[in-house]
Short mmCIF file of C-alpha atoms and ligand atoms in Angstrom, two decimals:
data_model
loop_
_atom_site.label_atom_id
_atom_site.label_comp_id
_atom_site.label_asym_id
_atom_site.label_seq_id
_atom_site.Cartn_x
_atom_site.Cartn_y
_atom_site.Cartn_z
CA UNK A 277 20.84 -11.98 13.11
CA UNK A 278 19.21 -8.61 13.97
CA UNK A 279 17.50 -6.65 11.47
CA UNK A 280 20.76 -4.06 11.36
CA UNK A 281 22.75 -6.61 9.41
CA UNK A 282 20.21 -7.84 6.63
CA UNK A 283 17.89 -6.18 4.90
CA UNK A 284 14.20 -6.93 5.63
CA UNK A 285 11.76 -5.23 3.17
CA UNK A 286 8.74 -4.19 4.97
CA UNK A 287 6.10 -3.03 2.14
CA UNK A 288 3.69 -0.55 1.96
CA UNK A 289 1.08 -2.46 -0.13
CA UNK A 290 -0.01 -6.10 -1.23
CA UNK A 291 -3.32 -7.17 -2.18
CA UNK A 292 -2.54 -11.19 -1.20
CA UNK A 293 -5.31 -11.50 0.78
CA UNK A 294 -7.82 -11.08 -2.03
CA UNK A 295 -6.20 -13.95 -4.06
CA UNK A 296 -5.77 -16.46 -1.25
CA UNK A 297 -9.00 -16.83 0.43
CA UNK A 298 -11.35 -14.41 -0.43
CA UNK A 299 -12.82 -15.92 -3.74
CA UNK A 300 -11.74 -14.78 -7.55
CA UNK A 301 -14.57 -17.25 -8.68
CA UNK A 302 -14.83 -19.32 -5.99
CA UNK A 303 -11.44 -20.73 -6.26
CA UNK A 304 -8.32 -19.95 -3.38
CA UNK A 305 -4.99 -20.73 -4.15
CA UNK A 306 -1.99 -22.04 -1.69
CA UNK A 307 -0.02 -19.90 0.43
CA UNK A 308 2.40 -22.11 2.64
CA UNK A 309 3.48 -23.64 -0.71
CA UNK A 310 5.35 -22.59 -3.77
CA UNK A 311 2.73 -21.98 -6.60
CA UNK A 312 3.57 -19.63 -10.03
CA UNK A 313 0.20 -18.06 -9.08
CA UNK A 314 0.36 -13.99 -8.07
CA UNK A 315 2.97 -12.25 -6.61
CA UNK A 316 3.18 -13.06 -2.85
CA UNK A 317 3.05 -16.95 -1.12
CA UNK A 318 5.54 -17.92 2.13
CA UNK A 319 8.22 -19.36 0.03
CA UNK A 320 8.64 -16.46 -2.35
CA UNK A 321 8.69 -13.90 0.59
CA UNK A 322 11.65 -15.84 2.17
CA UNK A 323 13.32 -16.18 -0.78
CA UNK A 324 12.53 -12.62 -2.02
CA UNK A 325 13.90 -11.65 1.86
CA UNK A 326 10.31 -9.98 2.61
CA UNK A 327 9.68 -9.45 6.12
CA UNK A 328 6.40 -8.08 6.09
CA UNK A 329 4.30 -5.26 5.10
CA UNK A 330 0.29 -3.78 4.69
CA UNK A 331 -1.94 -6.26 3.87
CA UNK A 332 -5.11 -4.80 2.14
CA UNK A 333 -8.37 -5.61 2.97
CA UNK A 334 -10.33 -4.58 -0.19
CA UNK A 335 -13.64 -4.55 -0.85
CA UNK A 336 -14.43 -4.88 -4.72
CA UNK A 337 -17.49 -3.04 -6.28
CA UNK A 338 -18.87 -6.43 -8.20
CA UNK A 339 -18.08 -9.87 -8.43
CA UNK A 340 -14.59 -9.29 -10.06
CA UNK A 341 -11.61 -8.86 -7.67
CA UNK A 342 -10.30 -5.84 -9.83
CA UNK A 343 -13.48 -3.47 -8.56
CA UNK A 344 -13.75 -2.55 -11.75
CA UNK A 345 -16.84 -2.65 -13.48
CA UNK A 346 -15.82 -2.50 -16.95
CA UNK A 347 -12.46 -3.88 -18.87
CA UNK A 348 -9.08 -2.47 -17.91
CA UNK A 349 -7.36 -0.95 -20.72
CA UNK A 350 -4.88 -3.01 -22.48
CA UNK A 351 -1.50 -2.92 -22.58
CA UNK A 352 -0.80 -1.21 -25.62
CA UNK A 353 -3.34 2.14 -24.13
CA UNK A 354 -1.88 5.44 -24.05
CA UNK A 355 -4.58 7.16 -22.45
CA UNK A 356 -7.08 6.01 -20.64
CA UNK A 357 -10.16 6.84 -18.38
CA UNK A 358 -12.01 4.46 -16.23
CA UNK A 359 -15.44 5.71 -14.52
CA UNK A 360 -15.07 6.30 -11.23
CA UNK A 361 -17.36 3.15 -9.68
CA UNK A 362 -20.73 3.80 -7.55
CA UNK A 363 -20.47 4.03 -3.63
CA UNK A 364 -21.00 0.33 -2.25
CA UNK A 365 -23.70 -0.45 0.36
CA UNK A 366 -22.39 -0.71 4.04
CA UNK A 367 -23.44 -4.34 4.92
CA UNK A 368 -22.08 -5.84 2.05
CA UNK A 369 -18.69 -3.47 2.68
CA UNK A 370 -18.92 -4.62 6.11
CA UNK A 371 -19.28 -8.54 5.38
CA UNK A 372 -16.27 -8.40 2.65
CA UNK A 373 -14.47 -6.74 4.95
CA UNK A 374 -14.70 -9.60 7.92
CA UNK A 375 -14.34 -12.45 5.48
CA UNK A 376 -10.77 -10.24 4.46
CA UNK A 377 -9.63 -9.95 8.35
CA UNK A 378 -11.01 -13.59 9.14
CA UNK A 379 -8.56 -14.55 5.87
CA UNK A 380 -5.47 -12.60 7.34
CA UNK A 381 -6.45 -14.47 11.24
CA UNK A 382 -6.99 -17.60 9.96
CA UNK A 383 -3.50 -17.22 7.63
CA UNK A 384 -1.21 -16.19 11.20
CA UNK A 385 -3.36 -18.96 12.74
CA UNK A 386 -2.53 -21.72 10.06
CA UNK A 387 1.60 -20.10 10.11
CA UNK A 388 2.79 -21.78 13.35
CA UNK A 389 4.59 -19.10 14.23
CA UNK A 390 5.62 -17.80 10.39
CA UNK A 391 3.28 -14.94 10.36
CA UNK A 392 2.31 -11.99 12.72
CA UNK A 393 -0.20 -9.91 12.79
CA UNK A 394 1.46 -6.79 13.96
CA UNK A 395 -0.59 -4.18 16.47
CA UNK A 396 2.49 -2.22 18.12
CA UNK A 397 5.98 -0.97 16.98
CA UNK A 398 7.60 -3.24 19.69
CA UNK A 399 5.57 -6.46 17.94
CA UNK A 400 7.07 -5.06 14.30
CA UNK A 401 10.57 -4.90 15.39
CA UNK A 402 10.73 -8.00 17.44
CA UNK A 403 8.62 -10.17 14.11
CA UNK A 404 11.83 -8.48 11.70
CA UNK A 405 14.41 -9.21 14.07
CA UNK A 406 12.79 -12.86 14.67
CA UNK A 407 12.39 -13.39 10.79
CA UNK A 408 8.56 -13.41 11.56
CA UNK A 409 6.41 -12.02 8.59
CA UNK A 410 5.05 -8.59 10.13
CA UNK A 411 1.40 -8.52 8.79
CA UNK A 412 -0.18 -4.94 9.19
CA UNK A 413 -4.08 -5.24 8.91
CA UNK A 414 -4.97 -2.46 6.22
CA UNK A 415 -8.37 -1.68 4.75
CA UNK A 416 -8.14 -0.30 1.44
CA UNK A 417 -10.94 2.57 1.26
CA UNK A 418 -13.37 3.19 4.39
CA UNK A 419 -16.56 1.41 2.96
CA UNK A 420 -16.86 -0.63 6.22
CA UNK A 421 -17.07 1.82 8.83
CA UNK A 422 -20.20 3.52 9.27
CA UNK A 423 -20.41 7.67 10.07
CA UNK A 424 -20.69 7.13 13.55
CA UNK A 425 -17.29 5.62 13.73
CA UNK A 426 -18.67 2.67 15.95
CA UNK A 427 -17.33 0.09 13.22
CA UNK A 428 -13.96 1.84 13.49
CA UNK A 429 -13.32 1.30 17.50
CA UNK A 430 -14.50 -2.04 17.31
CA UNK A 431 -11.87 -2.69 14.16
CA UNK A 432 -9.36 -0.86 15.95
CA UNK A 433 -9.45 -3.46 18.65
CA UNK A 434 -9.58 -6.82 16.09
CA UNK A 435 -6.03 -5.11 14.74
CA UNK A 436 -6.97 -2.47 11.98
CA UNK A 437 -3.49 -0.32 12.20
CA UNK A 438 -3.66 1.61 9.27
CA UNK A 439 -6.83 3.42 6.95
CA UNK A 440 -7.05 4.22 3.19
CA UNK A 441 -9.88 7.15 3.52
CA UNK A 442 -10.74 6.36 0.27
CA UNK A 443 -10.36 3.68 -2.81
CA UNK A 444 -10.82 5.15 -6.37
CA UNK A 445 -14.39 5.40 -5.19
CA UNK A 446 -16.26 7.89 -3.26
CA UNK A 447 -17.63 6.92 -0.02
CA UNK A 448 -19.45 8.50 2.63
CA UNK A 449 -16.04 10.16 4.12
CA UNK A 450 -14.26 11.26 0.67
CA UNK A 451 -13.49 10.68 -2.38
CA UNK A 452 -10.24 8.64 -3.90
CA UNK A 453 -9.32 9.32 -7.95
CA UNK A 454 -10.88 7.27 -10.76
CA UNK A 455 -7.99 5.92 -12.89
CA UNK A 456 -6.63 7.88 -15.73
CA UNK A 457 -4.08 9.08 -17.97
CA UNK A 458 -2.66 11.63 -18.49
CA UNK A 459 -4.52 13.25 -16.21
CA UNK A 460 -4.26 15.32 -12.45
CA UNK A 461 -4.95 13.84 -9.25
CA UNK A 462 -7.26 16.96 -9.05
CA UNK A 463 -10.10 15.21 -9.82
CA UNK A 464 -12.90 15.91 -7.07
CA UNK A 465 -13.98 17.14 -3.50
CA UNK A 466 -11.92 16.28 -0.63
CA UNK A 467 -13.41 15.48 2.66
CA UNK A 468 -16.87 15.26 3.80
CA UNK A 469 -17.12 16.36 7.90
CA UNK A 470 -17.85 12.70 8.61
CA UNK A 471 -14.16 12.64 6.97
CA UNK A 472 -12.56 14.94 8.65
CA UNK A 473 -14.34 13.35 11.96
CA UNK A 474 -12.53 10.27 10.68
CA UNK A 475 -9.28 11.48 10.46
CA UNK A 476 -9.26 13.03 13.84
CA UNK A 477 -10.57 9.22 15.37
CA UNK A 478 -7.32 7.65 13.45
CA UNK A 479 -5.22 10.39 15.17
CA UNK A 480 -6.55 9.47 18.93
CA UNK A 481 -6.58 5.69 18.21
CA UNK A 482 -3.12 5.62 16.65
CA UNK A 483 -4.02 4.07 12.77
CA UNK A 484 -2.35 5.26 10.15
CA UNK A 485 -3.92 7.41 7.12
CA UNK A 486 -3.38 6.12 4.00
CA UNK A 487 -3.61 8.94 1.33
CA UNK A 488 -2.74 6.52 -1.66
CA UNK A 489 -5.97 6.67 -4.18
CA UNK A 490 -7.85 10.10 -2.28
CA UNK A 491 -8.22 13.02 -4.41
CA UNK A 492 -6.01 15.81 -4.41
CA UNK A 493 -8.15 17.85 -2.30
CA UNK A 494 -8.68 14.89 0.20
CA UNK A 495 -5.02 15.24 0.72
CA UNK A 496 -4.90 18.52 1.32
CA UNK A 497 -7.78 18.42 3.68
CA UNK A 498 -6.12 15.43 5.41
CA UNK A 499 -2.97 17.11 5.25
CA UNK A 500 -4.75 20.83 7.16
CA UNK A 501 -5.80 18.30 9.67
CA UNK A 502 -4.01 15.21 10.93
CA UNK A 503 -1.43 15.40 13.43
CA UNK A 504 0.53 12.63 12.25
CA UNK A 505 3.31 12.02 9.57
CA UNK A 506 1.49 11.67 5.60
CA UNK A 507 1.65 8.46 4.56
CA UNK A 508 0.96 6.89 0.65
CA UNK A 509 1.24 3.80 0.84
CA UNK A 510 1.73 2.55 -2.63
CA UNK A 511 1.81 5.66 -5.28
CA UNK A 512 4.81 7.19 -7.94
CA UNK A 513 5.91 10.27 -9.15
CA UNK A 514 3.25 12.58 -11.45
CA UNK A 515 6.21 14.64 -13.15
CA UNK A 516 7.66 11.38 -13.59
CA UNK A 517 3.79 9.44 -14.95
CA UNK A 518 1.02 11.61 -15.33
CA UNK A 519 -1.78 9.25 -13.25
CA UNK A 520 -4.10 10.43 -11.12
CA UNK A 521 -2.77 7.83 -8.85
CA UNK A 522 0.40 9.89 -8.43
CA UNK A 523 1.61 12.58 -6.78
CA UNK A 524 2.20 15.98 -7.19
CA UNK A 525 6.07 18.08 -6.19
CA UNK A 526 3.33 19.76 -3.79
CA UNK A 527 1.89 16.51 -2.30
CA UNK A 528 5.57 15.16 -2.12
CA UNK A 529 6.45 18.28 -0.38
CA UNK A 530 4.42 17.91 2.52
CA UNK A 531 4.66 14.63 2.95
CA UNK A 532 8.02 15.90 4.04
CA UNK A 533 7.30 18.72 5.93
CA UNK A 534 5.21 15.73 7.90
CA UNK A 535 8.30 13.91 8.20
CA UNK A 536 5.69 11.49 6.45
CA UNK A 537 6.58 8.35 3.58
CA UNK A 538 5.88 7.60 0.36
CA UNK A 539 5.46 3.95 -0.84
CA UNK A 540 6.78 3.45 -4.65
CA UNK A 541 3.97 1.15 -6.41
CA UNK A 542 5.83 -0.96 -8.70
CA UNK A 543 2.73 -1.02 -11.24
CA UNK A 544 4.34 -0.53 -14.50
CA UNK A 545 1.34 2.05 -15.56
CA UNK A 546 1.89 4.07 -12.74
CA UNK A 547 6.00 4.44 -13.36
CA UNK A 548 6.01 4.32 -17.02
CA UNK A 549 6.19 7.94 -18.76
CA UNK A 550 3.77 6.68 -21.61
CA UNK A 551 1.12 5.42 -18.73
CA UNK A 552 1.16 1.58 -20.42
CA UNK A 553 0.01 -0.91 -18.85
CA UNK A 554 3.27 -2.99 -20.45
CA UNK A 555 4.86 -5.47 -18.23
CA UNK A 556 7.87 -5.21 -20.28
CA UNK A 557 9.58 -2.33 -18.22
CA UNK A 558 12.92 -2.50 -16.51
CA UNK A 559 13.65 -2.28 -13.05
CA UNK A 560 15.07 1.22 -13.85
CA UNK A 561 11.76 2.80 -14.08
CA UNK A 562 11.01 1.77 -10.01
CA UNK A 563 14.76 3.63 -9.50
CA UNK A 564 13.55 6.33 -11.37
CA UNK A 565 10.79 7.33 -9.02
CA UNK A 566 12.71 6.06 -5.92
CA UNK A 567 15.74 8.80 -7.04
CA UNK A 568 13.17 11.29 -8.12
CA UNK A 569 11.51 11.81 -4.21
CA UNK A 570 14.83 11.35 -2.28
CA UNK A 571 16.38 13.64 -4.35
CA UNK A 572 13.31 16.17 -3.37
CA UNK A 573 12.29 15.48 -0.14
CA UNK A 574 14.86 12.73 1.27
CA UNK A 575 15.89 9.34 1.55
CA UNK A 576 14.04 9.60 4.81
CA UNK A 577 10.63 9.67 2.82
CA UNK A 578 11.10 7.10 0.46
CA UNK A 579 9.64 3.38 0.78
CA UNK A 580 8.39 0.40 -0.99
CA UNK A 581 4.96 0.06 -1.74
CA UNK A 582 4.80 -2.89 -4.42
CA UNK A 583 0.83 -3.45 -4.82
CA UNK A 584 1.83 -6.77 -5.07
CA UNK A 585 -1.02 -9.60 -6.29
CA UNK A 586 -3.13 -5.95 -6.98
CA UNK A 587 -0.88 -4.81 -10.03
CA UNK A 588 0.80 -5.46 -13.17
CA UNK A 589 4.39 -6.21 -12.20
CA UNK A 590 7.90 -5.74 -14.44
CA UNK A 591 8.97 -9.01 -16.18
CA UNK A 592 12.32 -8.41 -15.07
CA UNK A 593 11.16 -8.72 -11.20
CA UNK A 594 8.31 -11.01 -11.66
CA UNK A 595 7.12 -11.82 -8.04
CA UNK A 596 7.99 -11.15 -4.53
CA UNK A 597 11.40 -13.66 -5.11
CA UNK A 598 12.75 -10.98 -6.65
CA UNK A 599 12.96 -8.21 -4.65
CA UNK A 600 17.02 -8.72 -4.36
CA UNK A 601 17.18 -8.28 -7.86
CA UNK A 602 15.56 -4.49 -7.05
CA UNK A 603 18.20 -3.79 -4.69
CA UNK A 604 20.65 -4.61 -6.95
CA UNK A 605 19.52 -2.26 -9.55
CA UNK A 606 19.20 -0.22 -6.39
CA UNK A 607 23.17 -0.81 -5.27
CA UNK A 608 24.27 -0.35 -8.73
CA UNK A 609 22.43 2.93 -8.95
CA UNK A 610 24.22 4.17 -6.52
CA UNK A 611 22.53 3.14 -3.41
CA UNK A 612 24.32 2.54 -0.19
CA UNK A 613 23.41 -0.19 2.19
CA UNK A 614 22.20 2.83 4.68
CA UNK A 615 20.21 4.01 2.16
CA UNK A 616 18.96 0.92 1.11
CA UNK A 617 18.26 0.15 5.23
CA UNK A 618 15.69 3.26 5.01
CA UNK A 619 13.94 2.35 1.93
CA UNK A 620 13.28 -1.33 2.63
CA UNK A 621 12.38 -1.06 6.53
CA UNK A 622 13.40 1.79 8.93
CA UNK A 623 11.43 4.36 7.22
CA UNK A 624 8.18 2.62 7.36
CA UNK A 625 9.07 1.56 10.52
CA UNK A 626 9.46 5.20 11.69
CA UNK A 627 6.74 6.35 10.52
CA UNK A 628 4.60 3.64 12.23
CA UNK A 629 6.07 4.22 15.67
CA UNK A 630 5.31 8.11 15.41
CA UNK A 631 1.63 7.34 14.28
CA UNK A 632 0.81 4.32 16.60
CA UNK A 633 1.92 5.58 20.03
CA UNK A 634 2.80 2.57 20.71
ZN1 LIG B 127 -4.51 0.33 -4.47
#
């Protein structure tokens, strides 16, 4: 069965990588089998009917997998402000970064045939049609690539298909938000000329920006610059939750005039209008920023972008495995199965045959 008569999600976000092999405290858990653990393992995609999506390579500022080096807030927080965390050294970026992509080679490798990692459109739409998990090698934030952009061809080449500039971190080519509420995305300088050098090197290679986490400014820099569509890979709605993480009617705007995407996070303290981090939240809150940008800018420009394994979840969808019960909600919203054919695949998949050329 071709991908026009099901459904595949393809997902702008998931942070499985960091929970499988790379080490919370030394300790990897199971993919290829069912386990309660996270969000995301083989069994759960299939039965969840995930066909693939950005798999984040992350780099964490200490030993913690969150980055973080203090406490979240809890649940019950209002408003919050975490410091933004200091710029990390390039070696160690560089080595975290490896062990991530070895993780994500070694995972296709160890798949027999279950997993892809996906380097051209043809490769995504033949892995969806084929039922083949489509695996897009993201780094989260540009840490590993040094000014001279010498890191970047030779990345490029292992697979790297798509970019954040920036984690909620500054680095040495811009800046990405710290997290807080209520508060703008307006929070600091955009992009340093080694930034805007990287931007145009993404362009000729054919990787894809990811504007999720970058300041305001870094998006409108990107924005004056790139020549291909805007792209955010996992972010909400700031009229909708006022996070930095979120975006602004203006941001959402050009991401349309790009004929760009946006990727709704399903972190409940990015969707929820109170900002808590409270996993009891309905489904209804992920619809509400899903109707709020396609009734702006267009169905065209609205995707998934769980943050799955990276991100506090709703109760009522618990993991991956229940993705259907989304679409319902979606369906019962109002949702067509045309509509519901852009949000879970052929938008992304648009937007990553414009940007890779190939
Ligand atoms: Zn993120």
């Amino acid at each position: 069965m071709t991908i026009d008569n099901r459904l595949p999600i393809f997902d702008g976000h998931n942070d499985a990588l960091q929970s499988i092999y790379l080490p919370k405290t030394g300790k990897a858990r199971a993919f290829f089998e069912r386990t309660a653990e996270g969000h995301i393992d083989l069994p759960r995609m299939r039965q969840g009917g995930f066909g693939g999506g950005f798999f984040a390579v992350f780099v964490p500022s200490n030993s913690s997998t969150t980055g973080f080096p203090g406490a979240m807030p809890d649940s019950a927080a209002t408003a919050y402000a975490m410091p933004l965390p200091a710029p990390l050294d390039l070696t160690y970026a560089r080595t975290i970064t490896i062990k991530g992509m070895a993780s994500l080679f070694r995972l296709e490798a160890d798949s027999e045939g279950q997993i892809k990692v996906i380097r051209t459109a043809a490769e995504l739409t033949a892995a969806l049609d084929r039922e083949v998990i489509a695996a897009v090698l993201h780094f989260e934030g540009a840490e590993a690539i040094d000014p001279d952009l010498d890191a970047l061809e030779v990345f490029y080449q292992a697979g790297l298909r798509s970019l954040g500039l920036a984690w909620s971190r500054p680095n040495v080519f811009a800046q990405g938000v710290p997290f807080k509420f209520p508060a703008t995305p307006d929070t600091g300088p955009g992009l340093s000329d080694a930034g805007r050098l990287l931007v145009k090197a993404c362009n000729r290679l054919g990787i894809l920006i990811d504007l999720a986490h970058i300041t305001e400014q870094g998006f409108w820099d990107t924005a004056g610059i790139s020549q291909a569509p805007l792209a955010v890979t996992h972010t909400g709605v700031h009229v909708l939750c006022p996070s930095t993480r979120n975006l602004t009617d203006k941001q959402l705007d050009a991401v349309k005039d790009s004929d760009g995407v946006v990727g709704v996070n399903f972190h409940v303290g990015f969707l929820r209008e109170d900002g808590r981090r409270d996993p009891d939240t309905p489904l209804s809150e992920i619809v509400r920023h899903i109707d709020y940008i396609a009734r702006r800018i267009g169905i065209e420009h609205v995707a998934f972008g769980s943050d799955f394994d990276g991100a506090i979840m709703p109760l009522d969808l618990g993991d991956v495995s229940g993705m259907p019960k989304l679409l319902n909600t979606l369906r019962d919203h109002g949702y067509d199965e045309d509509a519901l054919r852009k949000i879970t695949h052929a938008n992304w998949m648009r937007i990553l045959r414009k940007t890779w050329k190939q």
